[in-house]
Short mmCIF file of C-alpha atoms and ligand atoms in Angstrom, two decimals:
data_model
loop_
_atom_site.label_atom_id
_atom_site.label_comp_id
_atom_site.label_asym_id
_atom_site.label_seq_id
_atom_site.Cartn_x
_atom_site.Cartn_y
_atom_site.Cartn_z
CA MET A 1 86.55 107.08 60.83
CA ARG A 2 85.71 103.83 62.87
CA ALA A 3 87.67 102.11 65.78
CA GLN A 4 84.96 99.75 67.06
CA PRO A 5 86.60 96.54 68.60
CA ASN A 6 84.76 93.07 68.54
CA GLY A 7 83.66 93.59 72.12
CA SER A 8 83.89 96.08 74.74
CA HIS A 9 86.03 93.72 77.14
CA PHE A 10 88.60 91.05 76.72
CA VAL A 11 88.10 88.27 79.40
CA ASN A 12 89.53 84.78 79.41
CA GLY A 13 91.28 85.30 76.22
CA ALA A 14 88.70 86.51 73.99
CA TYR A 15 86.19 89.65 73.46
CA LEU A 16 83.28 89.72 75.67
CA ASP A 17 80.17 92.02 75.58
CA ASP A 18 77.24 92.81 78.14
CA PRO A 19 74.59 94.92 76.39
CA ALA A 20 73.36 95.58 80.06
CA GLY A 21 76.02 97.86 80.68
CA GLU A 22 75.67 101.63 80.50
CA VAL A 23 77.13 102.85 76.85
CA ILE A 24 80.47 104.60 76.88
CA GLU A 25 80.95 106.61 73.51
CA VAL A 26 84.64 106.95 72.15
CA LEU A 27 85.26 110.31 70.61
CA TYR A 28 88.06 111.48 68.21
CA PRO A 29 89.22 114.53 70.28
CA ALA A 30 90.35 116.22 67.10
CA THR A 31 86.98 116.25 65.79
CA GLY A 32 84.63 115.14 68.39
CA GLU A 33 83.50 112.46 65.93
CA VAL A 34 82.08 109.09 67.67
CA ILE A 35 84.53 106.20 66.74
CA ALA A 36 83.34 103.47 68.96
CA ARG A 37 80.69 102.43 71.44
CA LEU A 38 81.46 100.31 74.16
CA HIS A 39 79.54 99.20 77.52
CA ALA A 40 80.81 99.50 80.87
CA ALA A 41 81.50 96.00 82.73
CA THR A 42 78.37 94.90 84.68
CA PRO A 43 78.79 92.96 87.72
CA ALA A 44 78.71 89.46 85.71
CA VAL A 45 81.75 90.77 83.33
CA LEU A 46 83.72 91.81 86.34
CA ASP A 47 83.13 88.25 87.86
CA ALA A 48 84.09 86.47 84.86
CA ALA A 49 87.11 88.36 84.53
CA ILE A 50 88.28 87.81 87.85
CA ALA A 51 87.44 84.15 87.82
CA SER A 52 89.36 83.86 84.79
CA ALA A 53 92.47 85.56 86.28
CA GLU A 54 92.27 83.11 89.04
CA ALA A 55 92.83 80.21 87.13
CA ALA A 56 95.22 81.62 84.98
CA GLN A 57 97.30 82.83 87.75
CA ARG A 58 97.94 79.67 89.14
CA LEU A 59 99.19 78.27 85.92
CA TRP A 60 101.14 80.88 85.48
CA ALA A 61 102.72 81.36 88.55
CA ALA A 62 103.63 77.66 88.31
CA GLU A 63 105.78 78.34 84.90
CA THR A 64 109.52 79.00 85.47
CA PRO A 65 110.39 82.90 85.41
CA ALA A 66 112.21 82.29 82.13
CA ALA A 67 109.12 80.99 80.34
CA ARG A 68 107.19 83.80 81.47
CA GLY A 69 109.78 85.93 80.32
CA ARG A 70 109.82 84.75 76.93
CA VAL A 71 106.04 85.37 76.49
CA LEU A 72 106.88 88.79 77.52
CA ARG A 73 109.55 89.40 75.03
CA ARG A 74 107.50 87.65 72.13
CA ALA A 75 104.78 90.21 73.05
CA ALA A 76 107.18 93.18 72.81
CA GLU A 77 108.29 91.85 69.33
CA ILE A 78 104.44 92.03 68.21
CA MET A 79 103.85 95.49 69.62
CA ARG A 80 106.82 96.55 67.63
CA VAL A 81 105.73 94.93 64.64
CA ARG A 82 102.22 96.55 65.04
CA ASN A 83 103.46 99.78 65.97
CA ARG A 84 101.93 102.09 63.41
CA ASP A 85 98.46 100.50 63.81
CA LEU A 86 98.60 100.73 67.54
CA SER A 87 99.87 104.29 67.09
CA VAL A 88 96.93 105.42 64.74
CA LEU A 89 94.58 103.64 67.28
CA GLU A 90 96.29 105.56 70.18
CA THR A 91 96.03 108.72 68.01
CA LEU A 92 92.05 108.21 67.63
CA ASP A 93 91.65 107.31 71.22
CA THR A 94 93.59 110.12 72.71
CA GLY A 95 93.98 113.07 70.08
CA LYS A 96 97.86 112.99 70.37
CA PRO A 97 99.75 113.90 67.10
CA LEU A 98 100.72 110.37 65.45
CA GLN A 99 104.06 111.89 65.44
CA GLU A 100 104.23 111.58 69.01
CA THR A 101 102.29 108.15 69.54
CA LEU A 102 104.67 106.60 66.91
CA VAL A 103 107.71 106.93 69.18
CA ALA A 104 106.26 107.32 72.66
CA ASP A 105 103.18 104.97 73.58
CA ALA A 106 103.33 101.60 72.20
CA ALA A 107 107.17 102.23 71.45
CA SER A 108 107.44 102.73 75.34
CA GLY A 109 104.96 99.54 76.28
CA ALA A 110 106.97 97.25 73.94
CA ASP A 111 110.33 98.58 76.09
CA CYS A 112 108.72 97.81 79.06
CA LEU A 113 107.69 94.09 77.93
CA GLU A 114 111.09 93.80 76.91
CA TYR A 115 112.79 94.70 80.01
CA PHE A 116 111.10 92.78 82.39
CA GLY A 117 110.72 89.74 80.27
CA GLY A 118 114.54 90.07 80.15
CA ILE A 119 115.32 90.39 83.98
CA ILE A 120 112.90 88.25 85.74
CA ALA A 121 114.83 84.93 84.92
CA GLY A 122 118.28 86.61 86.47
CA ASP A 123 116.15 87.75 89.78
CA THR A 124 117.00 84.67 91.81
CA GLY A 125 116.54 85.46 95.62
CA ASP A 126 119.05 85.67 98.38
CA PHE A 127 120.70 82.90 100.23
CA ILE A 128 121.88 83.91 103.52
CA PRO A 129 124.15 81.44 105.55
CA LEU A 130 124.00 80.90 109.09
CA GLY A 131 126.73 78.70 110.47
CA GLU A 132 125.13 74.98 109.78
CA ASN A 133 121.51 76.55 108.72
CA PHE A 134 120.81 78.97 106.24
CA VAL A 135 117.68 80.93 104.84
CA TYR A 136 116.69 81.48 101.36
CA THR A 137 114.11 83.54 99.98
CA ARG A 138 111.65 83.30 97.12
CA ARG A 139 109.88 86.26 95.30
CA GLU A 140 106.33 85.26 95.18
CA PRO A 141 103.51 86.69 93.40
CA LEU A 142 100.62 88.59 95.02
CA GLY A 143 97.80 86.95 92.92
CA ILE A 144 95.41 89.14 91.01
CA CYS A 145 96.55 92.57 90.57
CA ALA A 146 94.03 95.35 89.40
CA GLY A 147 95.44 98.21 87.13
CA ILE A 148 93.28 101.33 86.52
CA GLY A 149 94.69 103.64 84.09
CA ALA A 150 94.51 107.41 83.26
CA TRP A 151 93.74 108.69 79.78
CA ASN A 152 96.93 110.39 78.67
CA TYR A 153 99.11 107.60 77.76
CA PRO A 154 96.88 104.51 77.53
CA ILE A 155 98.85 101.29 76.34
CA GLN A 156 101.71 102.86 78.01
CA ILE A 157 100.12 102.46 81.15
CA ALA A 158 98.41 99.08 80.49
CA SER A 159 102.03 97.93 79.74
CA TRP A 160 103.83 99.61 82.55
CA LYS A 161 101.44 97.91 84.93
CA SER A 162 101.09 94.70 83.58
CA ALA A 163 104.50 93.68 82.41
CA PRO A 164 106.33 93.81 85.87
CA ALA A 165 102.92 92.07 87.40
CA LEU A 166 102.80 89.30 84.88
CA ALA A 167 106.84 88.77 85.18
CA CYS A 168 106.21 88.18 88.88
CA GLY A 169 103.73 85.58 88.26
CA ASN A 170 100.20 87.62 88.85
CA ALA A 171 97.54 87.88 86.34
CA MET A 172 96.02 91.38 86.03
CA VAL A 173 92.60 92.83 85.52
CA PHE A 174 92.89 96.01 83.65
CA LYS A 175 90.57 99.26 83.59
CA PRO A 176 91.50 101.66 81.17
CA SER A 177 89.85 105.36 81.60
CA GLU A 178 86.43 105.42 79.90
CA THR A 179 87.77 108.31 77.69
CA THR A 180 90.53 105.92 76.28
CA PRO A 181 89.41 102.49 76.30
CA LEU A 182 90.58 101.07 73.09
CA SER A 183 94.49 100.36 72.87
CA ALA A 184 94.41 98.07 76.18
CA LEU A 185 92.41 95.45 74.33
CA LYS A 186 94.78 95.60 71.39
CA LEU A 187 97.60 94.57 74.33
CA ALA A 188 95.20 92.01 75.54
CA GLU A 189 95.33 90.41 72.08
CA ILE A 190 98.92 90.65 71.74
CA TYR A 191 99.55 88.62 74.97
CA ILE A 192 97.36 86.04 73.91
CA GLU A 193 99.29 85.85 70.74
CA ALA A 194 102.53 85.56 72.60
CA GLY A 195 101.37 82.46 74.35
CA ALA A 196 99.86 83.98 77.85
CA PRO A 197 97.48 81.80 79.14
CA PRO A 198 93.60 82.94 78.68
CA GLY A 199 92.66 85.07 81.61
CA LEU A 200 95.76 86.46 82.78
CA PHE A 201 95.63 89.80 81.43
CA ASN A 202 91.93 90.92 81.14
CA VAL A 203 90.83 94.33 80.14
CA VAL A 204 87.12 95.55 81.59
CA GLN A 205 85.61 98.78 80.50
CA GLY A 206 83.93 101.09 82.85
CA MET A 207 83.88 104.52 85.04
CA GLY A 208 85.13 105.05 88.47
CA ALA A 209 82.77 102.50 89.65
CA VAL A 210 84.06 99.71 88.02
CA GLY A 211 87.65 100.85 89.14
CA ALA A 212 85.95 100.81 92.80
CA ALA A 213 84.61 97.43 92.63
CA LEU A 214 88.05 96.40 91.61
CA ALA A 215 89.75 98.04 94.53
CA THR A 216 87.21 96.82 97.08
CA ASP A 217 87.01 93.18 95.43
CA PRO A 218 88.36 90.54 98.04
CA ARG A 219 89.94 88.35 94.97
CA ILE A 220 92.04 91.36 94.33
CA ALA A 221 95.63 91.54 96.19
CA LYS A 222 96.90 95.04 94.79
CA VAL A 223 95.80 97.87 92.80
CA SER A 224 97.78 99.87 90.91
CA LEU A 225 96.48 103.40 89.69
CA THR A 226 97.53 105.94 87.60
CA GLY A 227 95.23 108.87 87.88
CA SER A 228 94.89 112.31 89.81
CA VAL A 229 95.45 112.58 93.59
CA PRO A 230 91.53 112.98 94.62
CA THR A 231 91.04 109.31 92.87
CA GLY A 232 94.27 108.14 94.58
CA ARG A 233 93.14 109.11 98.06
CA LYS A 234 89.81 107.29 97.40
CA VAL A 235 91.55 103.93 96.10
CA TYR A 236 94.33 103.90 98.41
CA ALA A 237 91.75 104.21 101.14
CA ALA A 238 89.57 101.26 99.46
CA ALA A 239 92.55 99.06 98.97
CA ALA A 240 93.40 99.84 102.78
CA ALA A 241 90.54 98.14 104.04
CA GLY A 242 91.15 95.29 102.23
CA MET A 243 95.24 95.20 103.61
CA LYS A 244 95.90 95.38 99.54
CA HIS A 245 99.10 96.36 98.06
CA VAL A 246 99.09 99.67 96.12
CA THR A 247 101.13 101.60 93.43
CA MET A 248 99.96 105.10 93.12
CA GLU A 249 101.00 107.08 90.16
CA LEU A 250 99.40 110.17 90.73
CA GLY A 251 99.51 114.03 89.44
CA GLY A 252 101.77 116.61 90.14
CA LYS A 253 102.98 120.48 89.64
CA SER A 254 106.22 120.08 88.94
CA PRO A 255 109.20 122.94 88.90
CA LEU A 256 111.46 123.25 86.21
CA ILE A 257 114.38 125.67 87.50
CA VAL A 258 116.35 127.50 84.96
CA PHE A 259 119.56 129.06 86.50
CA ASP A 260 120.99 131.97 84.61
CA ASP A 261 124.23 130.31 83.25
CA ALA A 262 121.75 127.41 81.78
CA ASP A 263 122.08 126.66 77.98
CA LEU A 264 119.28 128.87 77.03
CA GLU A 265 118.13 127.14 73.79
CA ASN A 266 118.06 123.54 75.79
CA ALA A 267 116.10 125.30 78.57
CA VAL A 268 113.58 126.72 76.28
CA SER A 269 113.07 123.30 74.66
CA ALA A 270 112.67 121.49 77.87
CA ALA A 271 110.12 124.02 78.91
CA ILE A 272 108.15 123.32 75.53
CA ASN A 273 108.44 119.54 75.80
CA GLY A 274 107.74 119.66 79.58
CA ASN A 275 104.61 121.70 79.06
CA PHE A 276 103.35 121.47 75.48
CA TYR A 277 103.98 117.67 74.55
CA SER A 278 100.59 115.65 74.39
CA SER A 279 99.07 119.00 74.51
CA GLY A 280 100.22 119.41 78.14
CA GLN A 281 98.45 116.31 79.40
CA VAL A 282 101.51 114.59 81.43
CA CYS A 283 101.59 114.05 84.73
CA SER A 284 105.55 114.87 85.32
CA ASN A 285 105.09 117.99 83.36
CA GLY A 286 107.35 121.10 84.77
CA THR A 287 104.30 123.51 84.69
CA ARG A 288 106.31 125.90 87.22
CA VAL A 289 108.93 127.21 85.05
CA PHE A 290 111.19 129.12 87.72
CA VAL A 291 113.57 131.35 85.80
CA GLN A 292 116.56 133.38 87.46
CA GLU A 293 115.99 137.16 87.22
CA ALA A 294 119.15 137.70 84.90
CA ILE A 295 117.67 135.47 82.24
CA HIS A 296 114.11 135.74 82.73
CA ASP A 297 113.23 138.29 79.97
CA VAL A 298 115.46 136.63 77.25
CA PHE A 299 113.87 133.39 78.30
CA LEU A 300 110.18 134.57 77.63
CA ALA A 301 111.14 136.34 74.31
CA ARG A 302 112.86 133.21 73.28
CA LEU A 303 109.94 131.06 74.16
CA GLY A 304 107.61 133.46 72.31
CA GLU A 305 109.43 132.92 69.20
CA ARG A 306 109.87 129.19 69.33
CA LEU A 307 106.19 128.82 69.57
CA SER A 308 105.74 129.94 65.96
CA GLY A 309 106.79 126.48 65.44
CA VAL A 310 103.36 124.97 66.47
CA VAL A 311 101.77 123.13 63.87
CA VAL A 312 98.23 122.54 64.34
CA GLY A 313 96.15 120.14 62.01
CA ASP A 314 94.54 116.38 61.99
CA PRO A 315 96.64 114.85 64.45
CA LEU A 316 96.55 111.77 61.85
CA ASP A 317 99.10 113.93 59.71
CA GLU A 318 102.57 113.02 60.54
CA SER A 319 103.69 116.92 60.29
CA VAL A 320 101.32 118.00 62.83
CA ASN A 321 103.14 118.63 66.33
CA TYR A 322 100.25 119.68 68.44
CA GLY A 323 96.81 118.09 69.16
CA PRO A 324 93.84 118.73 71.01
CA GLN A 325 92.64 118.15 74.61
CA VAL A 326 91.12 114.42 75.31
CA SER A 327 87.68 115.88 75.80
CA ALA A 328 85.27 118.46 75.77
CA ARG A 329 85.12 118.39 79.99
CA GLN A 330 88.93 118.57 79.92
CA CYS A 331 88.77 121.66 77.69
CA GLU A 332 86.51 123.47 79.96
CA ILE A 333 88.78 122.72 82.97
CA VAL A 334 91.68 124.13 81.39
CA MET A 335 89.84 127.29 80.17
CA GLY A 336 88.63 127.72 83.82
CA TYR A 337 91.96 127.86 84.93
CA ILE A 338 93.06 130.19 82.13
CA LYS A 339 90.40 132.73 83.05
CA ALA A 340 91.43 132.38 86.81
CA ALA A 341 94.83 133.15 85.83
CA VAL A 342 93.95 136.28 84.14
CA ALA A 343 91.70 137.33 86.98
CA GLU A 344 94.25 136.83 89.59
CA GLY A 345 96.68 139.10 87.76
CA ALA A 346 98.96 136.76 85.48
CA ARG A 347 100.22 138.31 82.46
CA LEU A 348 99.22 136.46 79.22
CA VAL A 349 102.00 136.16 76.80
CA ALA A 350 101.08 133.45 74.43
CA GLY A 351 97.95 131.16 73.73
CA GLY A 352 95.08 131.41 76.20
CA THR A 353 91.96 131.02 73.88
CA ARG A 354 90.42 127.81 71.79
CA ILE A 355 91.49 126.96 68.48
CA ASP A 356 88.89 127.76 66.00
CA ARG A 357 88.27 124.10 65.15
CA ALA A 358 85.84 121.10 65.30
CA GLY A 359 87.22 119.02 68.42
CA TYR A 360 88.57 120.22 71.74
CA TRP A 361 91.76 122.40 71.06
CA ILE A 362 93.37 125.22 73.18
CA ALA A 363 96.51 127.20 72.24
CA PRO A 364 99.77 126.40 74.04
CA THR A 365 99.56 129.04 76.65
CA VAL A 366 102.29 131.02 78.44
CA PHE A 367 101.45 133.02 81.65
CA ALA A 368 104.41 135.49 83.14
CA ASP A 369 104.69 137.42 86.25
CA VAL A 370 103.02 134.31 88.19
CA THR A 371 103.46 134.24 91.72
CA ASP A 372 103.43 131.20 94.11
CA ALA A 373 100.15 132.02 95.63
CA MET A 374 98.15 131.94 92.28
CA THR A 375 95.64 129.43 91.62
CA ILE A 376 97.69 128.31 88.43
CA ALA A 377 101.03 127.96 90.16
CA ARG A 378 99.29 125.54 92.68
CA GLU A 379 97.02 123.35 91.45
CA GLU A 380 97.61 120.38 88.56
CA ILE A 381 96.13 121.92 85.42
CA PHE A 382 96.85 118.57 83.04
CA GLY A 383 96.36 120.95 80.01
CA PRO A 384 98.87 123.47 77.77
CA VAL A 385 99.34 125.80 80.28
CA MET A 386 102.90 127.12 81.31
CA SER A 387 103.60 129.28 84.31
CA VAL A 388 106.87 131.40 84.29
CA LEU A 389 107.77 132.56 87.48
CA ARG A 390 111.05 134.49 88.68
CA PHE A 391 113.59 133.74 91.20
CA ALA A 392 116.78 135.19 92.75
CA GLN A 393 118.91 132.73 94.68
CA GLU A 394 119.39 129.02 95.31
CA ASP A 395 117.95 128.53 98.95
CA GLU A 396 114.78 130.71 97.51
CA ILE A 397 114.19 128.39 94.93
CA VAL A 398 114.58 125.49 96.56
CA ALA A 399 112.05 126.19 99.33
CA ARG A 400 109.49 127.52 96.69
CA ALA A 401 109.92 124.41 94.51
CA ASN A 402 108.99 122.22 97.53
CA ALA A 403 106.30 124.18 99.03
CA THR A 404 103.37 121.93 97.13
CA GLU A 405 101.57 119.07 98.24
CA PHE A 406 103.00 117.10 95.17
CA GLY A 407 106.21 115.69 94.58
CA LEU A 408 106.33 113.92 91.08
CA SER A 409 109.30 115.46 89.28
CA ALA A 410 111.55 118.26 88.81
CA GLY A 411 113.99 119.64 86.59
CA VAL A 412 117.50 121.67 86.98
CA PHE A 413 118.98 123.75 84.49
CA THR A 414 122.55 124.78 85.04
CA ARG A 415 125.99 124.63 83.60
CA ASP A 416 127.35 124.50 87.16
CA LEU A 417 127.05 120.62 87.79
CA ALA A 418 127.84 120.66 91.40
CA ARG A 419 124.73 123.20 91.93
CA ALA A 420 122.78 121.02 89.85
CA HIS A 421 123.35 117.86 92.01
CA ARG A 422 123.37 119.85 95.06
CA VAL A 423 119.85 121.37 94.25
CA VAL A 424 118.48 117.94 93.01
CA ALA A 425 119.47 116.30 96.31
CA ARG A 426 117.14 118.85 98.18
CA LEU A 427 114.13 118.71 95.90
CA GLN A 428 111.11 116.91 97.05
CA ALA A 429 110.59 114.73 94.00
CA GLY A 430 110.52 111.17 92.80
CA THR A 431 112.02 111.81 89.46
CA CYS A 432 114.35 114.50 88.45
CA TRP A 433 116.20 115.83 85.59
CA ILE A 434 119.34 117.63 85.12
CA ASN A 435 119.69 119.61 81.69
CA THR A 436 116.66 117.69 80.33
CA TYR A 437 113.11 116.97 81.04
CA ASN A 438 110.29 114.32 81.07
CA LEU A 439 112.75 111.51 79.95
CA THR A 440 111.35 108.34 81.31
CA PRO A 441 113.32 104.83 80.14
CA VAL A 442 112.16 101.79 81.38
CA GLU A 443 115.51 101.12 82.98
CA ALA A 444 115.04 103.93 85.33
CA PRO A 445 112.46 104.18 88.49
CA PHE A 446 109.50 106.46 87.91
CA GLY A 447 107.07 107.68 90.60
CA GLY A 448 106.55 110.40 93.23
CA VAL A 449 106.70 111.51 96.93
CA LYS A 450 104.35 113.42 99.12
CA ALA A 451 100.52 113.45 97.56
CA SER A 452 102.09 112.31 94.02
CA GLY A 453 101.98 108.73 94.85
CA LEU A 454 103.71 105.57 96.38
CA GLY A 455 105.81 102.82 94.63
CA ARG A 456 107.74 102.96 91.68
CA GLU A 457 107.07 101.81 87.93
CA ASN A 458 109.91 100.59 85.65
CA SER A 459 113.35 99.41 86.60
CA ARG A 460 113.93 96.45 88.87
CA HIS A 461 112.18 98.31 91.58
CA ALA A 462 108.81 97.69 90.05
CA LEU A 463 109.37 94.13 90.83
CA ASP A 464 109.08 94.92 94.87
CA HIS A 465 105.55 96.03 94.10
CA TYR A 466 104.30 93.26 92.42
CA SER A 467 105.63 90.64 94.47
CA GLN A 468 106.45 89.69 98.07
CA ILE A 469 109.55 87.88 99.73
CA LYS A 470 109.12 84.60 101.41
CA SER A 471 111.91 84.00 103.99
CA VAL A 472 112.67 80.22 104.33
CA TYR A 473 114.98 79.32 107.58
CA VAL A 474 116.32 75.67 106.77
CA ALA A 475 118.00 73.75 109.92
CA THR A 476 120.39 71.20 109.55
CA GLY A 477 120.54 69.77 113.04
CA ASP A 478 118.45 69.03 116.00
CA VAL A 479 115.57 71.42 117.48
CA VAL A 480 116.67 72.30 121.19
CA ALA A 481 113.98 72.93 123.33
CA PRO A 482 113.37 73.57 127.13
CA TYR A 483 111.54 70.41 128.03
P1 NDP B 501 91.45 110.16 87.27
O1 NDP B 501 91.74 110.39 88.45
O2 NDP B 501 90.18 111.05 86.90
O3 NDP B 501 91.24 108.79 86.82
C1 NDP B 501 92.13 107.71 86.70
C2 NDP B 501 91.42 106.49 86.61
O4 NDP B 501 90.81 105.84 87.90
C3 NDP B 501 90.21 106.30 85.41
O5 NDP B 501 90.41 104.92 84.96
C4 NDP B 501 89.02 106.32 86.31
O6 NDP B 501 87.93 105.90 85.53
C5 NDP B 501 89.29 105.82 87.53
N1 NDP B 501 88.77 106.14 88.66
C6 NDP B 501 87.98 107.39 88.91
N2 NDP B 501 87.22 107.17 90.46
C7 NDP B 501 87.88 106.09 90.94
C8 NDP B 501 87.26 105.38 92.24
N3 NDP B 501 86.53 105.94 92.74
N4 NDP B 501 87.91 104.17 92.24
C9 NDP B 501 88.60 103.54 91.37
N5 NDP B 501 88.82 104.17 90.18
C10 NDP B 501 88.42 105.19 90.09
O7 NDP B 501 92.46 110.84 86.23
P2 NDP B 501 92.30 110.95 84.93
O8 NDP B 501 92.09 109.95 84.21
O9 NDP B 501 91.54 112.11 84.71
O10 NDP B 501 94.18 111.24 84.46
C11 NDP B 501 94.59 112.62 84.94
C12 NDP B 501 95.24 112.42 86.11
O11 NDP B 501 96.29 111.15 85.90
C13 NDP B 501 96.10 113.76 86.18
O12 NDP B 501 96.06 113.93 87.86
C14 NDP B 501 97.52 113.00 86.00
O13 NDP B 501 98.64 113.70 86.70
C15 NDP B 501 97.53 111.61 86.39
N6 NDP B 501 98.65 111.01 85.92
C16 NDP B 501 99.62 110.59 86.75
C17 NDP B 501 100.60 109.83 85.85
C18 NDP B 501 101.83 109.06 86.84
O14 NDP B 501 102.54 108.17 86.55
N7 NDP B 501 102.18 109.83 88.12
C19 NDP B 501 100.99 109.76 84.56
C20 NDP B 501 99.50 109.93 83.79
C21 NDP B 501 98.38 110.57 84.56
P3 NDP B 501 87.29 106.99 84.43
O15 NDP B 501 88.16 107.69 83.59
O16 NDP B 501 86.26 105.60 83.66
O17 NDP B 501 86.37 107.67 85.48
#
């Protein structure tokens, strides 16, 4: 099984390599097999990427928004036509089932390119009349933006960052996670085919050091990171030194609150999707499932029954609905949390073990009798580990849901819609769902509060994070001066 690209990096419209860079081995997480070997970017590669982005950005910013939008929409079409190939590549790189990648990865990326390609020409600025004088505003690009991605949704993250950035007239240098470096290269190819100037979207590979080099380079105007809170703190601090703009899409430990009048079947479905989709490797997952006392036991029983529907196998087989963890390291981290949960007294009701196959597999795991103080209820695990906690009252659950440094997302299940809106209004989370979970359409803003991040991706609000507003005062009369 091979997925070797024609070069490690994509710079100035073409593949580029520098064998002096540290070797990155790309593995198929379902088997551990090496599928590609790349090199981390050397300073020479980074320099070439940033220099070509500078040149491309000047040309690109001079285009009309309509012309820029056309390129993005063409790229979206190409992504859709290639969806299957891109999905297979994403499955090889991440181990996520093809059943998922066919609908959630490149498809979401294409939606995003199409959306920003569609709205940018209509973003016409303000005209502010001031008697005989007036002010108008211009939305101007920031310059070169750095995108730094996590490994769970590689092409989606590259698309969610590049589409609004490019729509606003910026260039982007994107560093994928070293664990999943392949699909961003395909996106770079697609932008070129769609008519973007060479250098507008460059991909450089590497570990944290390459991301850090981008975050500190004076030629970079903005850093958009998707990653963990500890990495976010480092990147934010590095960006602050250069007074750079930032978007931080970071981790979470989100509450999914199930009141006793909820539709039980839907709530169980949401708990499954919000904990085990992508084998639990989703930032917004509702990993603290709070269930009101009256339905707690029946909820757990039904959840147990539904878990018998898990189909494990080669993720390339479309009937498989559950994949491995992305890496051996991630597997160890998750197993460490499972052991800690048992040691701290949580009751294991499903999974809790590795699945006996080559690769990095952990069974979907459910703990009951979890308390707020336990490690698994406080820390982001980023694996298939659901904590089920009991609650009694509305005020109590709002306080407990908010008692975390994170604030990425939250879900509420109830048939009482007045209560649903009341509770959601009090939850400290950037993205909330009522009677569903983890849906992130491009039309809706997505992002976190508190330690989960800054800024918003998707929706027209993302434009504000990839541009700056220039205000132009125009006088039509004489200038009055005191002397
Ligand atoms: P990491 O924080 O480990 O890494 C994220 C990216 O930052 C990687 O490309 C990494 O490179 C890079 N990086 C690491 N150190 C630095 C540094 N000092 N300066 C600049 N860049 C650096 O996250 P993971 O890849 O492990 O992804 C999982 C995390 O991402 C989870 O916390 C998850 O919640 C979060 N996430 C958030 C989302 C959101 O939208 N809010 C969506 C998806 C995931 P490398 O990997 O090569 O070391």
